[in-house]
PDB file of C-alpha atoms in Angstrom:
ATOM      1  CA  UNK A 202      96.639 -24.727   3.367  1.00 39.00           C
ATOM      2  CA  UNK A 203      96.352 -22.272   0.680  1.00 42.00           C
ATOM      3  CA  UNK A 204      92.440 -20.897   1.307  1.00 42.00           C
ATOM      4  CA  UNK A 205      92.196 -20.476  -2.779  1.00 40.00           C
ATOM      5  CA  UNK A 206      92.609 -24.627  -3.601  1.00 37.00           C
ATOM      6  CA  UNK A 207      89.783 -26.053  -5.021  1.00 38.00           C
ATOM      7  CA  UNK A 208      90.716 -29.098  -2.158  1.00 35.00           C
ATOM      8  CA  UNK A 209      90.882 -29.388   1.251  1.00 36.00           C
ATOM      9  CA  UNK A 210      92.115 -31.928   3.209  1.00 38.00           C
ATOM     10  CA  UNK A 211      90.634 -33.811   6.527  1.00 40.00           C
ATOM     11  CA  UNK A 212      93.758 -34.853   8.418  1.00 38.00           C
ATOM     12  CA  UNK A 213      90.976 -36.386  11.190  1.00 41.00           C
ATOM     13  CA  UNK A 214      89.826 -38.901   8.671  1.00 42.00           C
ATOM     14  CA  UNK A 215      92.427 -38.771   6.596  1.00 44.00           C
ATOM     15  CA  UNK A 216      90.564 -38.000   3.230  1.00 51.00           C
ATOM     16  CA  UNK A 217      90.130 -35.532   0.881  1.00 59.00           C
ATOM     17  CA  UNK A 218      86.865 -33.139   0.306  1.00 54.00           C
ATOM     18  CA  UNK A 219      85.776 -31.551  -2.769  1.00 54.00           C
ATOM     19  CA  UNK A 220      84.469 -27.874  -2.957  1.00 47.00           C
ATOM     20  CA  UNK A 221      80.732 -29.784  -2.408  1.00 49.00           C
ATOM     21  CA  UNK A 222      81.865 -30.951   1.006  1.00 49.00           C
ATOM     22  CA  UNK A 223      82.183 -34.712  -0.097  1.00 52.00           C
ATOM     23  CA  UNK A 224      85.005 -37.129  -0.543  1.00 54.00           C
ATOM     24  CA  UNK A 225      86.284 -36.806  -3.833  1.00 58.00           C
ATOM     25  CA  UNK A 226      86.193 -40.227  -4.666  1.00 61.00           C
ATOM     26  CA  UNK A 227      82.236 -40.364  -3.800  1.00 57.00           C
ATOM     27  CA  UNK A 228      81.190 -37.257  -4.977  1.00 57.00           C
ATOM     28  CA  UNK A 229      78.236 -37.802  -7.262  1.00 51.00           C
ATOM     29  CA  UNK A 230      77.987 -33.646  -8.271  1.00 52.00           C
ATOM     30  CA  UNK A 231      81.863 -33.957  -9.084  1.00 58.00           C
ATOM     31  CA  UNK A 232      81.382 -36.541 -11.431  1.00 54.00           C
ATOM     32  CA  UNK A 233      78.143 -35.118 -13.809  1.00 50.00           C
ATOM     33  CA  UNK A 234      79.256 -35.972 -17.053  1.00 46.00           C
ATOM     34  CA  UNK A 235      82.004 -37.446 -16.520  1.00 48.00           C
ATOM     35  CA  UNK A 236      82.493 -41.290 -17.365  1.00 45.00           C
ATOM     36  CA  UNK A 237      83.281 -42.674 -13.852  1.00 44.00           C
ATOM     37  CA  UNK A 238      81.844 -45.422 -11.771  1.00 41.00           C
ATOM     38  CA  UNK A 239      79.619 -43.149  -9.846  1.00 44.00           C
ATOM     39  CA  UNK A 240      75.790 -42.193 -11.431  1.00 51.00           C
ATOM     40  CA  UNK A 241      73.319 -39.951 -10.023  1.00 49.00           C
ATOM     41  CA  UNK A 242      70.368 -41.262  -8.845  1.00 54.00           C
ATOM     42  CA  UNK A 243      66.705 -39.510  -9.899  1.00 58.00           C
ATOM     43  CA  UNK A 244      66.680 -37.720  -6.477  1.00 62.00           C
ATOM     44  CA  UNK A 245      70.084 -36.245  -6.887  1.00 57.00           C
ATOM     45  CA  UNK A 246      69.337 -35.588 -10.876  1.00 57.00           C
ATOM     46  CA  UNK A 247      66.309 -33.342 -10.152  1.00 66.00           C
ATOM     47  CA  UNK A 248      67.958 -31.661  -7.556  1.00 70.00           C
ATOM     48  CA  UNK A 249      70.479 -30.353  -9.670  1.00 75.00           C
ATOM     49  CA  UNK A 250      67.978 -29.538 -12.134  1.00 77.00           C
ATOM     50  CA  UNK A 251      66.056 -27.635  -9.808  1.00 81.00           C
ATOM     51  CA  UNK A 252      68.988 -25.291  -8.165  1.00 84.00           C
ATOM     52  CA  UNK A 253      69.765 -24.446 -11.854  1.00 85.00           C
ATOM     53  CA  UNK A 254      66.709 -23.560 -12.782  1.00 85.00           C
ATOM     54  CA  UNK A 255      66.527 -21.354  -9.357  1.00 86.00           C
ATOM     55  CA  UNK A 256      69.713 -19.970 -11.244  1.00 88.00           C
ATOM     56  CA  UNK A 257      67.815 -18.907 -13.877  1.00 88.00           C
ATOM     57  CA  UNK A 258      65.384 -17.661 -12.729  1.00 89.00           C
ATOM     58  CA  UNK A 259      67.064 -15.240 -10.881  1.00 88.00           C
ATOM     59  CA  UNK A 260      69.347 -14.195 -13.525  1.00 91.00           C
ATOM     60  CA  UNK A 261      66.554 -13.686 -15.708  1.00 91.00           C
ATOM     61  CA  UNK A 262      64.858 -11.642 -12.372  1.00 89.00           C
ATOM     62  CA  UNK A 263      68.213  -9.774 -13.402  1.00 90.00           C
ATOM     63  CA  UNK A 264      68.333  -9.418 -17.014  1.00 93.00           C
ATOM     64  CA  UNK A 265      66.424  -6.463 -19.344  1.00 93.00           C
ATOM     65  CA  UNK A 266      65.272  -7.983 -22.509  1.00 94.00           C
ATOM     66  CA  UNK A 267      67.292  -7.301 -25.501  1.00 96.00           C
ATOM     67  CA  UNK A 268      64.822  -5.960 -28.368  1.00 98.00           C
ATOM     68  CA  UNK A 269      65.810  -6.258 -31.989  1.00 97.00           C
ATOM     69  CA  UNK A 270      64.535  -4.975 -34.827  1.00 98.00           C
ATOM     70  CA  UNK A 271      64.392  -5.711 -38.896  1.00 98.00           C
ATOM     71  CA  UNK A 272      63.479  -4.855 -42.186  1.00 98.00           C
ATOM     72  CA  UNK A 273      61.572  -7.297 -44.120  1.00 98.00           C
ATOM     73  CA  UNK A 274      59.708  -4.843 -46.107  1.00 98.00           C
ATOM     74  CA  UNK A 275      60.843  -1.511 -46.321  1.00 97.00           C
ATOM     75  CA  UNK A 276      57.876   1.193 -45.386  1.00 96.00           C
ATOM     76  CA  UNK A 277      55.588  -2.095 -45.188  1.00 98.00           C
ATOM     77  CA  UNK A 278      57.079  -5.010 -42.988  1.00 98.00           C
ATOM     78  CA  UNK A 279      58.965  -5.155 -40.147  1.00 98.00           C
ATOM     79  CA  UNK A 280      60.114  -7.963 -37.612  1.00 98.00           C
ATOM     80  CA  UNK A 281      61.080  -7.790 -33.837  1.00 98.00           C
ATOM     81  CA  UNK A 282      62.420 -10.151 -31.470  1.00 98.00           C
ATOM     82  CA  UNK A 283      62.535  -9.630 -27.346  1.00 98.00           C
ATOM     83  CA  UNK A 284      65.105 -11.798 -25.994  1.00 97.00           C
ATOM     84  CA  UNK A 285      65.593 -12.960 -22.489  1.00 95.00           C
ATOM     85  CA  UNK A 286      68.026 -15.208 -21.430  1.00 93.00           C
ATOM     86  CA  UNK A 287      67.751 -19.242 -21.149  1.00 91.00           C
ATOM     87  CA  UNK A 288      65.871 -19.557 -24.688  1.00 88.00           C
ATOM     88  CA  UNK A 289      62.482 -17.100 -23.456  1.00 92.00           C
ATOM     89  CA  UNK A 290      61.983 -14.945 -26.335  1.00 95.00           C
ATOM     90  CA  UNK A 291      58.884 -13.412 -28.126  1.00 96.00           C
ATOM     91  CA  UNK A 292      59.026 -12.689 -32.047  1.00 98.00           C
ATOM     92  CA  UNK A 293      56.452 -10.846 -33.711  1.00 98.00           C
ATOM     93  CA  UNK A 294      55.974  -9.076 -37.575  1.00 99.00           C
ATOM     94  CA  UNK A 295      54.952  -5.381 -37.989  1.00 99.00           C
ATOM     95  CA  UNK A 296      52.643  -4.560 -40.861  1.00 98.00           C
ATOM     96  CA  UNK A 297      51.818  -1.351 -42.532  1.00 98.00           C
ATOM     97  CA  UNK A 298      48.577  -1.463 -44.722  1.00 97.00           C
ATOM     98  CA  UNK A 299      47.736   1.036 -47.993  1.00 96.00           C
ATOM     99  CA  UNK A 300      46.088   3.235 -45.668  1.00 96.00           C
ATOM    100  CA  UNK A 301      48.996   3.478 -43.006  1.00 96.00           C
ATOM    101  CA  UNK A 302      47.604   1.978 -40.387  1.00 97.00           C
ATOM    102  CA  UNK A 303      49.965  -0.241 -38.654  1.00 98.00           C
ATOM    103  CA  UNK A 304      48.891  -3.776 -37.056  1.00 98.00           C
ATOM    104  CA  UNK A 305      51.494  -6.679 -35.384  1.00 98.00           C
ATOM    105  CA  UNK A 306      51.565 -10.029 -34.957  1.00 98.00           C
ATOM    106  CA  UNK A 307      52.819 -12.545 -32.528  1.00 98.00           C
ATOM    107  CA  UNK A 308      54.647 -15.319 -34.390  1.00 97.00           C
ATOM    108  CA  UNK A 309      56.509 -16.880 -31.511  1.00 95.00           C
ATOM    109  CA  UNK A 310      55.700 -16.777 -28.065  1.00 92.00           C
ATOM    110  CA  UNK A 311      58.313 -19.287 -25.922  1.00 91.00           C
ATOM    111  CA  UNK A 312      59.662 -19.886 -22.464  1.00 88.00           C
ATOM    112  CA  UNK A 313      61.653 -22.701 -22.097  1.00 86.00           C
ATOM    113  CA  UNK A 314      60.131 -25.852 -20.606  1.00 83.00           C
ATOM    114  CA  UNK A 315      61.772 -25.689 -17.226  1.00 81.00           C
ATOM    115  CA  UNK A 316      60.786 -22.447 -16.483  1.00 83.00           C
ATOM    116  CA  UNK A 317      56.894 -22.929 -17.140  1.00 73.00           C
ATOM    117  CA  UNK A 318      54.113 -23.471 -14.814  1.00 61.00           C
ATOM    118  CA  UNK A 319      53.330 -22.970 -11.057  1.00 50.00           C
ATOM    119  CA  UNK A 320      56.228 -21.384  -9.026  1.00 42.00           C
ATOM    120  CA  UNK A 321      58.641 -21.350 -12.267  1.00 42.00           C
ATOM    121  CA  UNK A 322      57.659 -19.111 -15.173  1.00 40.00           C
ATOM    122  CA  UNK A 323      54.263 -17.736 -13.757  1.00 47.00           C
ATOM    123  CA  UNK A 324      55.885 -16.509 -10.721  1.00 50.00           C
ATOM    124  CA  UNK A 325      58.733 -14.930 -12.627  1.00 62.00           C
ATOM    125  CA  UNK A 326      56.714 -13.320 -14.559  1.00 85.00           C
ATOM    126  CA  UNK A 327      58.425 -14.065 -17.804  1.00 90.00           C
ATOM    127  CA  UNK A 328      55.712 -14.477 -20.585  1.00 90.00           C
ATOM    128  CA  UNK A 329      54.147 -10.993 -19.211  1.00 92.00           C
ATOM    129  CA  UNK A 330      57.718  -9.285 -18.852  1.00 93.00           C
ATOM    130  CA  UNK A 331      58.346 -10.293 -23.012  1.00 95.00           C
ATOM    131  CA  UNK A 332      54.678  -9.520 -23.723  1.00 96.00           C
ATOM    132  CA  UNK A 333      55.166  -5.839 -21.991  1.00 96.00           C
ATOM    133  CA  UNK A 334      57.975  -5.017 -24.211  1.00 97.00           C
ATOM    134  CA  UNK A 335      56.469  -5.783 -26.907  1.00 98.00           C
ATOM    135  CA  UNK A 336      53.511  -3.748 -26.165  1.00 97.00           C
ATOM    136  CA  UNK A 337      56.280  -0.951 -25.497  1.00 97.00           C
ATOM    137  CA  UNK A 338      57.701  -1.250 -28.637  1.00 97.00           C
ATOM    138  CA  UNK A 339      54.228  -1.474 -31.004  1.00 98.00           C
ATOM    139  CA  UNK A 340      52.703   1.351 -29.364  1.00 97.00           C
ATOM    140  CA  UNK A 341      55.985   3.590 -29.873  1.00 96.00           C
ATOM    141  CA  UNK A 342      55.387   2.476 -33.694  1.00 96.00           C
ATOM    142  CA  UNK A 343      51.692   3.648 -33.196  1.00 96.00           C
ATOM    143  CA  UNK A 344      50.102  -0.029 -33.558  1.00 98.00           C
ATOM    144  CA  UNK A 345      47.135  -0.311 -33.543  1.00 97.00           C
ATOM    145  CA  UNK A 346      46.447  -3.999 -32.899  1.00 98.00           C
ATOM    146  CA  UNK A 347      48.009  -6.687 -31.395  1.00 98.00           C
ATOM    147  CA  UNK A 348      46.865 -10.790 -32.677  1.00 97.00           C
ATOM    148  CA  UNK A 349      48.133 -14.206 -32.747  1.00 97.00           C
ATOM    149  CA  UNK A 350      47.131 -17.619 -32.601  1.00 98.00           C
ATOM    150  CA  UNK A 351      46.439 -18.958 -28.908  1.00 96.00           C
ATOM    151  CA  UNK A 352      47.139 -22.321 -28.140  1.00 94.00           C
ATOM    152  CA  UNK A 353      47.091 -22.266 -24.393  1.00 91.00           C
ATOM    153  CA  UNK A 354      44.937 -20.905 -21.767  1.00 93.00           C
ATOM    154  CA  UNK A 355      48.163 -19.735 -19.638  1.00 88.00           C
ATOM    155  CA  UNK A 356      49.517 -17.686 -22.762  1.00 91.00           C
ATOM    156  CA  UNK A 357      45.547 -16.128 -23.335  1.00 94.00           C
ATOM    157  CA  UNK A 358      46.114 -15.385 -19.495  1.00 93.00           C
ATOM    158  CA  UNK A 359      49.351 -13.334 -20.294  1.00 93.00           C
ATOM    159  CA  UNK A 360      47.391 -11.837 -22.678  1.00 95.00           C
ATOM    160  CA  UNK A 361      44.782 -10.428 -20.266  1.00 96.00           C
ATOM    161  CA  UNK A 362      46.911  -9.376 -17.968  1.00 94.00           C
ATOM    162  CA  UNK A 363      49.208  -7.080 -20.215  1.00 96.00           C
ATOM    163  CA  UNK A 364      46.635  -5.741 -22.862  1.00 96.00           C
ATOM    164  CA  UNK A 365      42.988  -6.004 -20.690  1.00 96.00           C
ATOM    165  CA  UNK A 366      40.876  -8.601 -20.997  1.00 96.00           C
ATOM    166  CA  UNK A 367      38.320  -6.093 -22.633  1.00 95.00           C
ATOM    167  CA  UNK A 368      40.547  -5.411 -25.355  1.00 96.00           C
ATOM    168  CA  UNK A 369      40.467  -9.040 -26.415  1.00 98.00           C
ATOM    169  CA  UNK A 370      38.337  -9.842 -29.560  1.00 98.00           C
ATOM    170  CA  UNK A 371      38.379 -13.928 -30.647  1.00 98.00           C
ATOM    171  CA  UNK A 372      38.091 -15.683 -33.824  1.00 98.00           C
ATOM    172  CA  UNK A 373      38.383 -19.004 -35.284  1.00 98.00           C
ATOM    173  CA  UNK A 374      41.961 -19.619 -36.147  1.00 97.00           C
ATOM    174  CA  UNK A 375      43.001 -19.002 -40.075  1.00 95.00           C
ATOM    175  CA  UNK A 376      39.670 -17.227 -40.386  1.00 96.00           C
ATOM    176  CA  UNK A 377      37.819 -13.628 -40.260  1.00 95.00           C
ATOM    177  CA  UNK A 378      34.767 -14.936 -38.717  1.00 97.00           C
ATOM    178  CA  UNK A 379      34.248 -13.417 -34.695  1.00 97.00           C
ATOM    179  CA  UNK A 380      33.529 -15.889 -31.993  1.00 98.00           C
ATOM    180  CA  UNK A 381      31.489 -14.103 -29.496  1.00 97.00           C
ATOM    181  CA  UNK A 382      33.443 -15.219 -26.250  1.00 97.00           C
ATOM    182  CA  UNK A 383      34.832 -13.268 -23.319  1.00 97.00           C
ATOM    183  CA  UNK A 384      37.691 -13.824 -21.995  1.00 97.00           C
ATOM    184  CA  UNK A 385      36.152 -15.191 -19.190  1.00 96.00           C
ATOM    185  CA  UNK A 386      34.057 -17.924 -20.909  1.00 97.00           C
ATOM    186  CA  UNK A 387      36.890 -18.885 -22.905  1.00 96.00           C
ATOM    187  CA  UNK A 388      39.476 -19.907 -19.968  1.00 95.00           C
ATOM    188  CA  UNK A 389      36.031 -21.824 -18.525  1.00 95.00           C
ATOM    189  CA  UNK A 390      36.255 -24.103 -21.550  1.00 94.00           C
ATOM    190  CA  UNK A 391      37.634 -27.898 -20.798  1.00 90.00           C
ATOM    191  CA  UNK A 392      38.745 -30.281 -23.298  1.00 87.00           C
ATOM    192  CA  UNK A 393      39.537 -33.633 -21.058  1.00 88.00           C
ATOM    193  CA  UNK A 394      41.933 -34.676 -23.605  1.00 90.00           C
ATOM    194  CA  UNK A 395      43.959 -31.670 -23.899  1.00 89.00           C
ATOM    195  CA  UNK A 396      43.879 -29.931 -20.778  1.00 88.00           C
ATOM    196  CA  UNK A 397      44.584 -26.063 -20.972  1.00 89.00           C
ATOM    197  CA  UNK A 398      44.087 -26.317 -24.090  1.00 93.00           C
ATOM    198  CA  UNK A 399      42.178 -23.496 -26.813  1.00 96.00           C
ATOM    199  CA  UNK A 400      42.572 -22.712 -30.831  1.00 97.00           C
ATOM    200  CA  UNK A 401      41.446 -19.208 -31.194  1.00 98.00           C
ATOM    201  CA  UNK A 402      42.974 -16.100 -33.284  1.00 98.00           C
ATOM    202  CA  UNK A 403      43.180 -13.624 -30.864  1.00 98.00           C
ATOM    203  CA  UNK A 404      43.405  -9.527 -31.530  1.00 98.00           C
ATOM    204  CA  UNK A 405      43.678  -7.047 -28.653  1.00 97.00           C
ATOM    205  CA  UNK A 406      43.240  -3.310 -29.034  1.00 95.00           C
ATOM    206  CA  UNK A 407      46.217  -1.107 -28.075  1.00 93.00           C
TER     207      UNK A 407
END
């Protein structure tokens, strides 16, 4: 049989297998998507799920992150995106005052859902590998100061770990007025409702 066919054939049993090692007729990864009699079952759902995502995660492992830039402004504004692949992506705004000096801010921090968390996103490294560029790319542009608004404890912790958790100064969000917290005190904080959960406007010194 021609080694290149998609099919082989069990002359012992007298059936054929698909490339999975299954019957055809029963193969439940043969027929995802497809409007037959056979379903996967949770088990075999999340099992699919979870080799892709080991997919992407290693082609991400892979990738270098794509950095764009663009004019919103000219001599005042700019905006830059760092793209990796599988929706992870980190857009941010460039701003150049009266007096030159040059400040940035995050406006969109994501990594997509399945690739969050414990042994997923954290271990790839994702949110610090977007974060790093970015830091790359302000400080080439002389920045000066790096903010956003902090939802999340684990994206505070990416912050930490890129910029120093020294260089981290909080405030409350939409405002001017300093919270005197350290980094430290602030992932100690515990709302039972919303677990992991802060509000701050963070700025970090570059």
């Amino acid at each position: 049989m021609d080694g290149d066919n998609l099919i082989s054939f069990d002359t012992a049993k007298g059936g054929e297998f698909c490339v999975h090692g299954n019957f055809v007729s029963s193969c439940k990864i043969c027929t995802v998507g497809q409007d037959q009699k056979y379903q996967l079952t949770d088990s075999d759902g999340l099992l699919l799920e979870e080799k892709e995502t080991e997919a992407w995660l290693e082609e991400i492992e892979h990738a270098e992150p794509s950095i764009e830039w663009k004019t919103y402004v000219p001599e005042r504004q700019f905006g830059v995106i760092i793209l990796l692949p599988h929706e992870c992506f980190l857009e941010a705004t460039l701003n150049v005052n009266d007096a030159g000096e040059r400040s940035m801010y995050i406006d969109i921090f994501q990594v997509h859902p399945r690739l969050r968390g414990k042994n997923r996103g954290d271990s790839a490294g994702i949110g610090s590998r977007l974060l790093t560029s970015l830091v790359s790319e302000a400080r080439k542009y002389e920045v000066s100061t790096l903010g956003g608004h902090f939802t999340s404890k684990s994206a505070l912790a990416t912050q930490a770990r890129v910029c120093g958790r020294e260089s981290l100064n909080f405030f409350k969000h939409g405002t001017s007025e300093r919270v005197e917290k350290t980094f430290e005190e602030v992932m100690a904080e515990n709302d039972p409702d919303n677990p992991g959960r802060i509000d701050y406007d963070v700025v970090s010194t570059l």
